[in-house]
PDB file of N, CA and C in Angstrom:
ATOM      1  N   MET A  17      -4.302  36.582  27.406  1.00  0.00           N
ATOM      2  CA  MET A  17      -5.295  36.194  26.405  1.00  0.00           C
ATOM      3  C   MET A  17      -6.482  37.158  26.397  1.00  0.00           C
ATOM      4  N   GLY A  18      -6.825  37.679  27.580  1.00  0.00           N
ATOM      5  CA  GLY A  18      -7.958  38.603  27.672  1.00  0.00           C
ATOM      6  C   GLY A  18      -7.705  39.895  26.922  1.00  0.00           C
ATOM      7  N   GLY A  19      -6.438  40.353  26.882  1.00  0.00           N
ATOM      8  CA  GLY A  19      -6.111  41.578  26.169  1.00  0.00           C
ATOM      9  C   GLY A  19      -6.321  41.456  24.673  1.00  0.00           C
ATOM     10  N   VAL A  20      -5.998  40.281  24.127  1.00  0.00           N
ATOM     11  CA  VAL A  20      -6.193  40.051  22.692  1.00  0.00           C
ATOM     12  C   VAL A  20      -7.684  40.050  22.357  1.00  0.00           C
ATOM     13  N   LEU A  21      -8.482  39.439  23.219  1.00  0.00           N
ATOM     14  CA  LEU A  21      -9.928  39.395  22.995  1.00  0.00           C
ATOM     15  C   LEU A  21     -10.530  40.799  23.047  1.00  0.00           C
ATOM     16  N   ASP A  22     -10.062  41.610  23.995  1.00  0.00           N
ATOM     17  CA  ASP A  22     -10.553  42.989  24.092  1.00  0.00           C
ATOM     18  C   ASP A  22     -10.221  43.792  22.844  1.00  0.00           C
ATOM     19  N   VAL A  23      -9.029  43.606  22.318  1.00  0.00           N
ATOM     20  CA  VAL A  23      -8.620  44.318  21.102  1.00  0.00           C
ATOM     21  C   VAL A  23      -9.473  43.868  19.911  1.00  0.00           C
ATOM     22  N   LEU A  24      -9.742  42.580  19.800  1.00  0.00           N
ATOM     23  CA  LEU A  24     -10.579  42.077  18.705  1.00  0.00           C
ATOM     24  C   LEU A  24     -12.012  42.602  18.798  1.00  0.00           C
ATOM     25  N   ILE A  25     -12.533  42.677  20.008  1.00  0.00           N
ATOM     26  CA  ILE A  25     -13.881  43.227  20.194  1.00  0.00           C
ATOM     27  C   ILE A  25     -13.906  44.699  19.806  1.00  0.00           C
ATOM     28  N   LEU A  26     -12.886  45.442  20.193  1.00  0.00           N
ATOM     29  CA  LEU A  26     -12.809  46.863  19.837  1.00  0.00           C
ATOM     30  C   LEU A  26     -12.726  47.048  18.329  1.00  0.00           C
ATOM     31  N   ILE A  27     -11.906  46.255  17.662  1.00  0.00           N
ATOM     32  CA  ILE A  27     -11.791  46.332  16.198  1.00  0.00           C
ATOM     33  C   ILE A  27     -13.122  45.999  15.543  1.00  0.00           C
ATOM     34  N   GLY A  28     -13.815  45.000  16.060  1.00  0.00           N
ATOM     35  CA  GLY A  28     -15.136  44.646  15.532  1.00  0.00           C
ATOM     36  C   GLY A  28     -16.131  45.783  15.669  1.00  0.00           C
ATOM     37  N   ARG A  29     -16.126  46.441  16.823  1.00  0.00           N
ATOM     38  CA  ARG A  29     -17.043  47.568  17.031  1.00  0.00           C
ATOM     39  C   ARG A  29     -16.725  48.720  16.086  1.00  0.00           C
ATOM     40  N   VAL A  30     -15.455  48.990  15.886  1.00  0.00           N
ATOM     41  CA  VAL A  30     -15.063  50.073  14.974  1.00  0.00           C
ATOM     42  C   VAL A  30     -15.512  49.755  13.548  1.00  0.00           C
ATOM     43  N   LEU A  31     -15.314  48.521  13.113  1.00  0.00           N
ATOM     44  CA  LEU A  31     -15.722  48.137  11.766  1.00  0.00           C
ATOM     45  C   LEU A  31     -17.231  48.200  11.589  1.00  0.00           C
ATOM     46  N   ILE A  32     -17.979  47.779  12.610  1.00  0.00           N
ATOM     47  CA  ILE A  32     -19.441  47.864  12.547  1.00  0.00           C
ATOM     48  C   ILE A  32     -19.877  49.321  12.470  1.00  0.00           C
ATOM     49  N   SER A  33     -19.259  50.187  13.260  1.00  0.00           N
ATOM     50  CA  SER A  33     -19.619  51.607  13.228  1.00  0.00           C
ATOM     51  C   SER A  33     -19.333  52.227  11.869  1.00  0.00           C
ATOM     52  N   ILE A  34     -18.195  51.902  11.287  1.00  0.00           N
ATOM     53  CA  ILE A  34     -17.864  52.435   9.965  1.00  0.00           C
ATOM     54  C   ILE A  34     -18.856  51.941   8.923  1.00  0.00           C
ATOM     55  N   ALA A  35     -19.221  50.671   8.996  1.00  0.00           N
ATOM     56  CA  ALA A  35     -20.188  50.118   8.044  1.00  0.00           C
ATOM     57  C   ALA A  35     -21.553  50.776   8.199  1.00  0.00           C
ATOM     58  N   VAL A  36     -21.973  51.027   9.433  1.00  0.00           N
ATOM     59  CA  VAL A  36     -23.271  51.660   9.669  1.00  0.00           C
ATOM     60  C   VAL A  36     -23.266  53.094   9.145  1.00  0.00           C
ATOM     61  N   ILE A  37     -22.187  53.815   9.348  1.00  0.00           N
ATOM     62  CA  ILE A  37     -22.096  55.188   8.828  1.00  0.00           C
ATOM     63  C   ILE A  37     -22.155  55.176   7.303  1.00  0.00           C
ATOM     64  N   ALA A  38     -21.431  54.258   6.690  1.00  0.00           N
ATOM     65  CA  ALA A  38     -21.444  54.175   5.219  1.00  0.00           C
ATOM     66  C   ALA A  38     -22.833  53.828   4.704  1.00  0.00           C
ATOM     67  N   LEU A  39     -23.507  52.889   5.356  1.00  0.00           N
ATOM     68  CA  LEU A  39     -24.870  52.537   4.932  1.00  0.00           C
ATOM     69  C   LEU A  39     -25.818  53.713   5.097  1.00  0.00           C
ATOM     70  N   GLY A  40     -25.733  54.413   6.224  1.00  0.00           N
ATOM     71  CA  GLY A  40     -26.618  55.554   6.460  1.00  0.00           C
ATOM     72  C   GLY A  40     -26.422  56.649   5.432  1.00  0.00           C
ATOM     73  N   ILE A  41     -25.178  56.966   5.112  1.00  0.00           N
ATOM     74  CA  ILE A  41     -24.907  57.987   4.099  1.00  0.00           C
ATOM     75  C   ILE A  41     -25.423  57.523   2.740  1.00  0.00           C
ATOM     76  N   SER A  42     -25.207  56.256   2.428  1.00  0.00           N
ATOM     77  CA  SER A  42     -25.674  55.711   1.153  1.00  0.00           C
ATOM     78  C   SER A  42     -27.192  55.805   1.042  1.00  0.00           C
ATOM     79  N   TRP A  43     -27.891  55.432   2.109  1.00  0.00           N
ATOM     80  CA  TRP A  43     -29.355  55.523   2.084  1.00  0.00           C
ATOM     81  C   TRP A  43     -29.814  56.971   1.985  1.00  0.00           C
ATOM     82  N   GLY A  44     -29.095  57.898   2.626  1.00  0.00           N
ATOM     83  CA  GLY A  44     -29.460  59.311   2.547  1.00  0.00           C
ATOM     84  C   GLY A  44     -29.264  59.869   1.158  1.00  0.00           C
ATOM     85  N   VAL A  45     -28.172  59.507   0.500  1.00  0.00           N
ATOM     86  CA  VAL A  45     -27.906  59.992  -0.850  1.00  0.00           C
ATOM     87  C   VAL A  45     -28.961  59.456  -1.814  1.00  0.00           C
ATOM     88  N   ARG A  46     -29.367  58.210  -1.624  1.00  0.00           N
ATOM     89  CA  ARG A  46     -30.373  57.600  -2.505  1.00  0.00           C
ATOM     90  C   ARG A  46     -31.805  57.949  -2.118  1.00  0.00           C
ATOM     91  N   GLY A  47     -31.991  58.567  -0.957  1.00  0.00           N
ATOM     92  CA  GLY A  47     -33.337  58.927  -0.511  1.00  0.00           C
ATOM     93  C   GLY A  47     -34.140  57.740  -0.019  1.00  0.00           C
ATOM     94  N   GLN A  48     -33.487  56.755   0.562  1.00  0.00           N
ATOM     95  CA  GLN A  48     -34.172  55.556   1.032  1.00  0.00           C
ATOM     96  C   GLN A  48     -34.497  55.670   2.521  1.00  0.00           C
ATOM     97  N   MET A  49     -35.421  56.578   2.833  1.00  0.00           N
ATOM     98  CA  MET A  49     -35.787  56.796   4.228  1.00  0.00           C
ATOM     99  C   MET A  49     -36.468  55.568   4.827  1.00  0.00           C
ATOM    100  N   ARG A  50     -37.303  54.896   4.053  1.00  0.00           N
ATOM    101  CA  ARG A  50     -38.001  53.717   4.574  1.00  0.00           C
ATOM    102  C   ARG A  50     -37.023  52.632   4.996  1.00  0.00           C
ATOM    103  N   THR A  51     -35.965  52.450   4.220  1.00  0.00           N
ATOM    104  CA  THR A  51     -34.960  51.442   4.567  1.00  0.00           C
ATOM    105  C   THR A  51     -34.274  51.808   5.868  1.00  0.00           C
ATOM    106  N   ALA A  52     -33.876  53.060   6.009  1.00  0.00           N
ATOM    107  CA  ALA A  52     -33.188  53.499   7.221  1.00  0.00           C
ATOM    108  C   ALA A  52     -34.093  53.345   8.443  1.00  0.00           C
ATOM    109  N   LEU A  53     -35.353  53.723   8.298  1.00  0.00           N
ATOM    110  CA  LEU A  53     -36.273  53.610   9.428  1.00  0.00           C
ATOM    111  C   LEU A  53     -36.606  52.160   9.747  1.00  0.00           C
ATOM    112  N   ALA A  54     -36.679  51.321   8.725  1.00  0.00           N
ATOM    113  CA  ALA A  54     -36.937  49.898   8.964  1.00  0.00           C
ATOM    114  C   ALA A  54     -35.774  49.259   9.723  1.00  0.00           C
ATOM    115  N   VAL A  55     -34.558  49.607   9.348  1.00  0.00           N
ATOM    116  CA  VAL A  55     -33.393  49.077  10.058  1.00  0.00           C
ATOM    117  C   VAL A  55     -33.384  49.579  11.498  1.00  0.00           C
ATOM    118  N   CYS A  56     -33.728  50.836  11.707  1.00  0.00           N
ATOM    119  CA  CYS A  56     -33.801  51.368  13.070  1.00  0.00           C
ATOM    120  C   CYS A  56     -34.871  50.646  13.885  1.00  0.00           C
ATOM    121  N   ALA A  57     -35.996  50.333  13.265  1.00  0.00           N
ATOM    122  CA  ALA A  57     -37.055  49.606  13.972  1.00  0.00           C
ATOM    123  C   ALA A  57     -36.600  48.203  14.365  1.00  0.00           C
ATOM    124  N   VAL A  58     -35.890  47.531  13.473  1.00  0.00           N
ATOM    125  CA  VAL A  58     -35.371  46.198  13.788  1.00  0.00           C
ATOM    126  C   VAL A  58     -34.350  46.289  14.920  1.00  0.00           C
ATOM    127  N   LEU A  59     -33.463  47.281  14.857  1.00  0.00           N
ATOM    128  CA  LEU A  59     -32.475  47.452  15.923  1.00  0.00           C
ATOM    129  C   LEU A  59     -33.145  47.771  17.251  1.00  0.00           C
ATOM    130  N   LEU A  60     -34.221  48.529  17.201  1.00  0.00           N
ATOM    131  CA  LEU A  60     -34.951  48.846  18.426  1.00  0.00           C
ATOM    132  C   LEU A  60     -35.578  47.586  19.014  1.00  0.00           C
ATOM    133  N   ALA A  61     -36.096  46.717  18.161  1.00  0.00           N
ATOM    134  CA  ALA A  61     -36.653  45.452  18.640  1.00  0.00           C
ATOM    135  C   ALA A  61     -35.555  44.559  19.210  1.00  0.00           C
ATOM    136  N   LEU A  62     -34.389  44.552  18.580  1.00  0.00           N
ATOM    137  CA  LEU A  62     -33.274  43.752  19.078  1.00  0.00           C
ATOM    138  C   LEU A  62     -32.676  44.321  20.357  1.00  0.00           C
ATOM    139  N   SER A  63     -32.941  45.583  20.639  1.00  0.00           N
ATOM    140  CA  SER A  63     -32.344  46.199  21.819  1.00  0.00           C
ATOM    141  C   SER A  63     -32.890  45.614  23.110  1.00  0.00           C
ATOM    142  N   ILE A  64     -33.984  44.876  23.031  1.00  0.00           N
ATOM    143  CA  ILE A  64     -34.497  44.198  24.221  1.00  0.00           C
ATOM    144  C   ILE A  64     -33.463  43.180  24.692  1.00  0.00           C
ATOM    145  N   VAL A  65     -32.793  42.539  23.749  1.00  0.00           N
ATOM    146  CA  VAL A  65     -31.776  41.542  24.084  1.00  0.00           C
ATOM    147  C   VAL A  65     -30.420  42.204  24.314  1.00  0.00           C
ATOM    148  N   TRP A  66     -30.066  43.166  23.450  1.00  0.00           N
ATOM    149  CA  TRP A  66     -28.742  43.779  23.507  1.00  0.00           C
ATOM    150  C   TRP A  66     -28.911  45.296  23.526  1.00  0.00           C
ATOM    151  N   THR A  67     -28.951  45.874  24.712  1.00  0.00           N
ATOM    152  CA  THR A  67     -29.275  47.296  24.881  1.00  0.00           C
ATOM    153  C   THR A  67     -28.274  48.200  24.171  1.00  0.00           C
ATOM    154  N   ASN A  68     -27.004  47.878  24.216  1.00  0.00           N
ATOM    155  CA  ASN A  68     -25.990  48.747  23.617  1.00  0.00           C
ATOM    156  C   ASN A  68     -26.141  48.869  22.107  1.00  0.00           C
ATOM    157  N   LEU A  69     -26.736  47.875  21.469  1.00  0.00           N
ATOM    158  CA  LEU A  69     -26.887  47.888  20.016  1.00  0.00           C
ATOM    159  C   LEU A  69     -27.721  49.086  19.570  1.00  0.00           C
ATOM    160  N   ALA A  70     -28.897  49.260  20.137  1.00  0.00           N
ATOM    161  CA  ALA A  70     -29.757  50.377  19.748  1.00  0.00           C
ATOM    162  C   ALA A  70     -29.189  51.706  20.204  1.00  0.00           C
ATOM    163  N   GLY A  71     -28.598  51.722  21.381  1.00  0.00           N
ATOM    164  CA  GLY A  71     -28.062  52.968  21.917  1.00  0.00           C
ATOM    165  C   GLY A  71     -26.949  53.546  21.072  1.00  0.00           C
ATOM    166  N   LEU A  72     -26.213  52.698  20.390  1.00  0.00           N
ATOM    167  CA  LEU A  72     -25.094  53.166  19.570  1.00  0.00           C
ATOM    168  C   LEU A  72     -25.461  53.297  18.105  1.00  0.00           C
ATOM    169  N   LEU A  73     -26.142  52.309  17.564  1.00  0.00           N
ATOM    170  CA  LEU A  73     -26.326  52.254  16.114  1.00  0.00           C
ATOM    171  C   LEU A  73     -27.495  53.089  15.592  1.00  0.00           C
ATOM    172  N   ILE A  74     -28.590  53.199  16.341  1.00  0.00           N
ATOM    173  CA  ILE A  74     -29.749  53.957  15.836  1.00  0.00           C
ATOM    174  C   ILE A  74     -29.392  55.436  15.625  1.00  0.00           C
ATOM    175  N   PRO A  75     -28.809  56.127  16.593  1.00  0.00           N
ATOM    176  CA  PRO A  75     -28.432  57.523  16.311  1.00  0.00           C
ATOM    177  C   PRO A  75     -27.397  57.644  15.193  1.00  0.00           C
ATOM    178  N   THR A  76     -26.504  56.671  15.116  1.00  0.00           N
ATOM    179  CA  THR A  76     -25.487  56.701  14.062  1.00  0.00           C
ATOM    180  C   THR A  76     -26.131  56.588  12.692  1.00  0.00           C
ATOM    181  N   ILE A  77     -27.092  55.681  12.548  1.00  0.00           N
ATOM    182  CA  ILE A  77     -27.787  55.528  11.268  1.00  0.00           C
ATOM    183  C   ILE A  77     -28.544  56.797  10.907  1.00  0.00           C
ATOM    184  N   LEU A  78     -29.279  57.353  11.854  1.00  0.00           N
ATOM    185  CA  LEU A  78     -30.090  58.535  11.547  1.00  0.00           C
ATOM    186  C   LEU A  78     -29.233  59.748  11.218  1.00  0.00           C
ATOM    187  N   LEU A  79     -28.145  59.949  11.961  1.00  0.00           N
ATOM    188  CA  LEU A  79     -27.280  61.094  11.672  1.00  0.00           C
ATOM    189  C   LEU A  79     -26.549  60.944  10.342  1.00  0.00           C
ATOM    190  N   SER A  80     -26.088  59.739  10.061  1.00  0.00           N
ATOM    191  CA  SER A  80     -25.400  59.552   8.783  1.00  0.00           C
ATOM    192  C   SER A  80     -26.389  59.608   7.623  1.00  0.00           C
ATOM    193  N   TYR A  81     -27.636  59.180   7.839  1.00  0.00           N
ATOM    194  CA  TYR A  81     -28.666  59.319   6.806  1.00  0.00           C
ATOM    195  C   TYR A  81     -28.873  60.802   6.472  1.00  0.00           C
ATOM    196  N   MET A  82     -28.991  61.625   7.525  1.00  0.00           N
ATOM    197  CA  MET A  82     -29.193  63.059   7.292  1.00  0.00           C
ATOM    198  C   MET A  82     -27.975  63.684   6.611  1.00  0.00           C
ATOM    199  N   ALA A  83     -26.781  63.218   6.948  1.00  0.00           N
ATOM    200  CA  ALA A  83     -25.586  63.708   6.266  1.00  0.00           C
ATOM    201  C   ALA A  83     -25.631  63.353   4.785  1.00  0.00           C
ATOM    202  N   GLY A  84     -26.097  62.153   4.468  1.00  0.00           N
ATOM    203  CA  GLY A  84     -26.234  61.758   3.067  1.00  0.00           C
ATOM    204  C   GLY A  84     -27.252  62.595   2.329  1.00  0.00           C
ATOM    205  N   VAL A  85     -28.359  62.907   3.006  1.00  0.00           N
ATOM    206  CA  VAL A  85     -29.386  63.758   2.383  1.00  0.00           C
ATOM    207  C   VAL A  85     -28.809  65.141   2.094  1.00  0.00           C
ATOM    208  N   LEU A  86     -28.098  65.692   3.059  1.00  0.00           N
ATOM    209  CA  LEU A  86     -27.515  67.016   2.862  1.00  0.00           C
ATOM    210  C   LEU A  86     -26.455  67.008   1.768  1.00  0.00           C
ATOM    211  N   MET A  87     -25.697  65.931   1.688  1.00  0.00           N
ATOM    212  CA  MET A  87     -24.708  65.820   0.616  1.00  0.00           C
ATOM    213  C   MET A  87     -25.396  65.762  -0.741  1.00  0.00           C
ATOM    214  N   GLU A  88     -26.461  65.022  -0.833  1.00  0.00           N
ATOM    215  CA  GLU A  88     -27.177  64.872  -2.105  1.00  0.00           C
ATOM    216  C   GLU A  88     -27.774  66.197  -2.565  1.00  0.00           C
ATOM    217  N   ARG A  89     -28.257  66.975  -1.631  1.00  0.00           N
ATOM    218  CA  ARG A  89     -28.905  68.241  -1.984  1.00  0.00           C
ATOM    219  C   ARG A  89     -27.915  69.369  -2.199  1.00  0.00           C
ATOM    220  N   GLY A  90     -26.645  69.086  -2.011  1.00  0.00           N
ATOM    221  CA  GLY A  90     -25.631  70.108  -2.243  1.00  0.00           C
ATOM    222  C   GLY A  90     -25.621  71.186  -1.188  1.00  0.00           C
ATOM    223  N   TRP A  91     -25.948  70.829   0.032  1.00  0.00           N
ATOM    224  CA  TRP A  91     -26.027  71.790   1.120  1.00  0.00           C
ATOM    225  C   TRP A  91     -24.698  72.511   1.324  1.00  0.00           C
ATOM    226  N   HIS A  92     -23.587  71.783   1.243  1.00  0.00           N
ATOM    227  CA  HIS A  92     -22.286  72.411   1.459  1.00  0.00           C
ATOM    228  C   HIS A  92     -21.953  73.378   0.336  1.00  0.00           C
ATOM    229  N   ARG A  93     -22.382  73.068  -0.885  1.00  0.00           N
ATOM    230  CA  ARG A  93     -22.122  73.987  -2.014  1.00  0.00           C
ATOM    231  C   ARG A  93     -22.982  75.229  -1.899  1.00  0.00           C
ATOM    232  N   ALA A  94     -24.252  75.063  -1.503  1.00  0.00           N
ATOM    233  CA  ALA A  94     -25.147  76.210  -1.382  1.00  0.00           C
ATOM    234  C   ALA A  94     -24.659  77.158  -0.283  1.00  0.00           C
ATOM    235  N   GLY A  95     -24.181  76.609   0.828  1.00  0.00           N
ATOM    236  CA  GLY A  95     -23.668  77.442   1.907  1.00  0.00           C
ATOM    237  C   GLY A  95     -22.434  78.209   1.484  1.00  0.00           C
ATOM    238  N   ARG A  96     -21.569  77.584   0.707  1.00  0.00           N
ATOM    239  CA  ARG A  96     -20.354  78.237   0.239  1.00  0.00           C
ATOM    240  C   ARG A  96     -20.701  79.364  -0.733  1.00  0.00           C
ATOM    241  N   GLN A  97     -21.708  79.161  -1.579  1.00  0.00           N
ATOM    242  CA  GLN A  97     -22.096  80.199  -2.525  1.00  0.00           C
ATOM    243  C   GLN A  97     -22.660  81.408  -1.794  1.00  0.00           C
ATOM    244  N   ARG A  98     -23.432  81.186  -0.733  1.00  0.00           N
ATOM    245  CA  ARG A  98     -23.990  82.298   0.025  1.00  0.00           C
ATOM    246  C   ARG A  98     -22.877  83.092   0.713  1.00  0.00           C
ATOM    247  N   GLN A  99     -21.855  82.409   1.216  1.00  0.00           N
ATOM    248  CA  GLN A  99     -20.760  83.106   1.878  1.00  0.00           C
ATOM    249  C   GLN A  99     -19.969  83.953   0.895  1.00  0.00           C
ATOM    250  N   GLU A 100     -19.822  83.472  -0.302  1.00  0.00           N
ATOM    251  CA  GLU A 100     -19.048  84.199  -1.317  1.00  0.00           C
ATOM    252  C   GLU A 100     -19.881  85.295  -1.974  1.00  0.00           C
ATOM    253  N   GLY A 101     -21.155  85.388  -1.660  1.00  0.00           N
ATOM    254  CA  GLY A 101     -22.011  86.399  -2.259  1.00  0.00           C
ATOM    255  C   GLY A 101     -22.516  86.006  -3.613  1.00  0.00           C
ATOM    256  N   GLY A 102     -22.299  84.779  -4.001  1.00  0.00           N
ATOM    257  CA  GLY A 102     -22.754  84.299  -5.311  1.00  0.00           C
ATOM    258  C   GLY A 102     -24.179  83.780  -5.197  1.00  0.00           C
ATOM    259  N   GLY A 103     -24.426  82.732  -5.889  1.00  0.00           N
ATOM    260  CA  GLY A 103     -25.760  82.140  -5.871  1.00  0.00           C
ATOM    261  C   GLY A 103     -26.261  81.987  -7.280  1.00  0.00           C
ATOM    262  N   PRO A 104     -27.422  81.427  -7.400  1.00  0.00           N
ATOM    263  CA  PRO A 104     -27.981  81.251  -8.745  1.00  0.00           C
ATOM    264  C   PRO A 104     -28.337  82.597  -9.373  1.00  0.00           C
ATOM    265  N   SER A 105     -28.143  82.695 -10.654  1.00  0.00           N
ATOM    266  CA  SER A 105     -28.461  83.936 -11.337  1.00  0.00           C
ATOM    267  C   SER A 105     -29.965  84.060 -11.471  1.00  0.00           C
ATOM    268  N   PRO A 106     -30.518  85.291 -11.358  1.00  0.00           N
ATOM    269  CA  PRO A 106     -31.968  85.469 -11.406  1.00  0.00           C
ATOM    270  C   PRO A 106     -32.553  85.124 -12.783  1.00  0.00           C
ATOM    271  N   GLY A 107     -31.773  85.229 -13.812  1.00  0.00           N
ATOM    272  CA  GLY A 107     -32.322  84.994 -15.135  1.00  0.00           C
ATOM    273  C   GLY A 107     -32.244  83.541 -15.590  1.00  0.00           C
ATOM    274  N   GLY A 108     -31.641  82.689 -14.807  1.00  0.00           N
ATOM    275  CA  GLY A 108     -31.589  81.408 -15.429  1.00  0.00           C
ATOM    276  C   GLY A 108     -30.980  80.315 -14.726  1.00  0.00           C
TER     277      GLY A 108
END
């Protein structure tokens, strides 16, 4: 019975991590820094009771937020254009 419980806990953690990454990217794309920081502050306050919560989720939220910001700004496209020698035309 203990093995089934361990598997369910692992599945729950994976689903929570995926949801947190999706939320962080979504907030980054929309530019909702206050929301991301507010959630991190709440998680930090909750970490007094559950230490692993802040240790895992706060960095995940912040990194996925930054990934969303970079996606929104087209960072991957700009880097590819520089490698190919292209870029925006000077006239327009």
